[in-house]
Amino acid sequence: MKRYLIVVAGGKGQRMGGALPKQFQLLGGRPVIMVTLERLYAIDNTIKFILVLPLEHMALWDELCLKYEFKVPVTVTTG
């Protein structure tokens, strides 16, 4: 049986402040969303990850994946 984990990262992070939504702010030198996905992947790399981002964050996600050499297999969709 296949298992999926859907991570909805559509917040704007207004209460947290800063120029970027909190999912893209750095934690230990890497974006929070990447740290989260990497840790979950380390626990169980058989789970299929689906990341839901607003359309306006898709280009930023792509840039960050290149910059931080993000390697976790993730299906990204808008929502």
mmCIF file of C-alpha atoms in Angstrom:
data_model
loop_
_atom_site.group_PDB
_atom_site.id
_atom_site.type_symbol
_atom_site.label_atom_id
_atom_site.label_comp_id
_atom_site.label_asym_id
_atom_site.label_seq_id
_atom_site.Cartn_x
_atom_site.Cartn_y
_atom_site.Cartn_z
ATOM 1 C CA MET A 1 0.000 0.000 0.000
ATOM 2 C CA LYS A 2 1.335 3.425 -0.949
ATOM 3 C CA ARG A 3 1.351 6.123 1.696
ATOM 4 C CA TYR A 4 1.237 9.849 1.064
ATOM 5 C CA LEU A 5 1.953 12.902 3.157
ATOM 6 C CA ILE A 6 0.427 16.185 2.050
ATOM 7 C CA VAL A 7 2.164 19.289 3.388
ATOM 8 C CA VAL A 8 0.139 22.459 2.929
ATOM 9 C CA ALA A 9 2.489 25.440 3.031
ATOM 10 C CA GLY A 10 0.239 28.230 1.875
ATOM 11 C CA GLY A 11 0.579 30.635 4.770
ATOM 12 C CA LYS A 12 1.770 34.199 4.382
ATOM 13 C CA GLY A 13 3.552 34.332 7.746
ATOM 14 C CA GLN A 14 2.121 37.746 8.622
ATOM 15 C CA ARG A 15 2.112 37.146 12.383
ATOM 16 C CA MET A 16 5.728 35.997 12.288
ATOM 17 C CA GLY A 17 6.866 39.036 10.341
ATOM 18 C CA GLY A 18 9.740 39.196 7.901
ATOM 19 C CA ALA A 19 9.953 39.544 4.157
ATOM 20 C CA LEU A 20 9.209 35.864 3.502
ATOM 21 C CA PRO A 21 6.427 33.545 4.673
ATOM 22 C CA LYS A 22 7.584 31.404 7.602
ATOM 23 C CA GLN A 23 7.892 28.226 5.502
ATOM 24 C CA PHE A 24 10.706 29.939 3.579
ATOM 25 C CA GLN A 25 12.467 31.576 6.526
ATOM 26 C CA LEU A 26 15.729 29.971 7.549
ATOM 27 C CA LEU A 27 16.131 27.425 10.323
ATOM 28 C CA GLY A 28 19.699 26.290 10.797
ATOM 29 C CA GLY A 29 20.638 27.907 7.501
ATOM 30 C CA ARG A 30 17.914 26.206 5.419
ATOM 31 C CA PRO A 31 14.269 27.083 4.680
ATOM 32 C CA VAL A 32 11.874 25.685 7.316
ATOM 33 C CA ILE A 33 9.859 23.723 4.736
ATOM 34 C CA MET A 34 12.979 21.981 3.462
ATOM 35 C CA VAL A 35 14.170 21.104 6.959
ATOM 36 C CA THR A 36 10.728 19.675 7.702
ATOM 37 C CA LEU A 37 10.580 17.563 4.537
ATOM 38 C CA GLU A 38 14.162 16.337 4.953
ATOM 39 C CA ARG A 39 13.492 15.187 8.515
ATOM 40 C CA LEU A 40 10.270 13.439 7.548
ATOM 41 C CA TYR A 41 12.010 11.763 4.622
ATOM 42 C CA ALA A 42 14.773 10.566 6.950
ATOM 43 C CA ILE A 43 12.133 8.864 9.117
ATOM 44 C CA ASP A 44 10.461 7.056 6.211
ATOM 45 C CA ASN A 45 11.665 7.459 2.637
ATOM 46 C CA THR A 46 8.874 5.264 1.248
ATOM 47 C CA ILE A 47 6.211 7.907 1.843
ATOM 48 C CA LYS A 48 5.245 9.957 -1.223
ATOM 49 C CA PHE A 49 5.417 13.656 -0.362
ATOM 50 C CA ILE A 50 3.060 16.219 -1.849
ATOM 51 C CA LEU A 51 3.802 19.890 -1.180
ATOM 52 C CA VAL A 52 1.011 22.411 -1.716
ATOM 53 C CA LEU A 53 2.124 25.985 -2.358
ATOM 54 C CA PRO A 54 0.369 29.104 -3.612
ATOM 55 C CA LEU A 55 0.987 29.764 -7.294
ATOM 56 C CA GLU A 56 2.929 32.924 -6.447
ATOM 57 C CA HIS A 57 5.468 30.881 -4.426
ATOM 58 C CA MET A 58 6.271 28.286 -7.092
ATOM 59 C CA ALA A 59 9.151 30.225 -8.671
ATOM 60 C CA LEU A 60 10.619 30.938 -5.236
ATOM 61 C CA TRP A 61 10.418 27.215 -4.389
ATOM 62 C CA ASP A 62 12.280 26.334 -7.578
ATOM 63 C CA GLU A 63 14.986 28.902 -6.820
ATOM 64 C CA LEU A 64 15.408 27.648 -3.265
ATOM 65 C CA CYS A 65 15.625 24.030 -4.429
ATOM 66 C CA LEU A 66 18.565 24.960 -6.633
ATOM 67 C CA LYS A 67 20.222 27.202 -4.075
ATOM 68 C CA TYR A 68 20.022 24.667 -1.240
ATOM 69 C CA GLU A 69 20.453 21.568 -3.424
ATOM 70 C CA PHE A 70 17.204 20.074 -2.142
ATOM 71 C CA LYS A 71 17.068 16.369 -3.034
ATOM 72 C CA VAL A 72 13.943 14.988 -1.319
ATOM 73 C CA PRO A 73 11.528 13.664 -3.975
ATOM 74 C CA VAL A 74 8.455 15.865 -3.682
ATOM 75 C CA THR A 75 5.477 16.418 -5.941
ATOM 76 C CA VAL A 76 4.647 20.133 -5.821
ATOM 77 C CA THR A 77 1.182 21.403 -6.635
ATOM 78 C CA THR A 78 -0.681 24.680 -6.268
ATOM 79 C CA GLY A 79 -3.495 25.234 -3.884
#
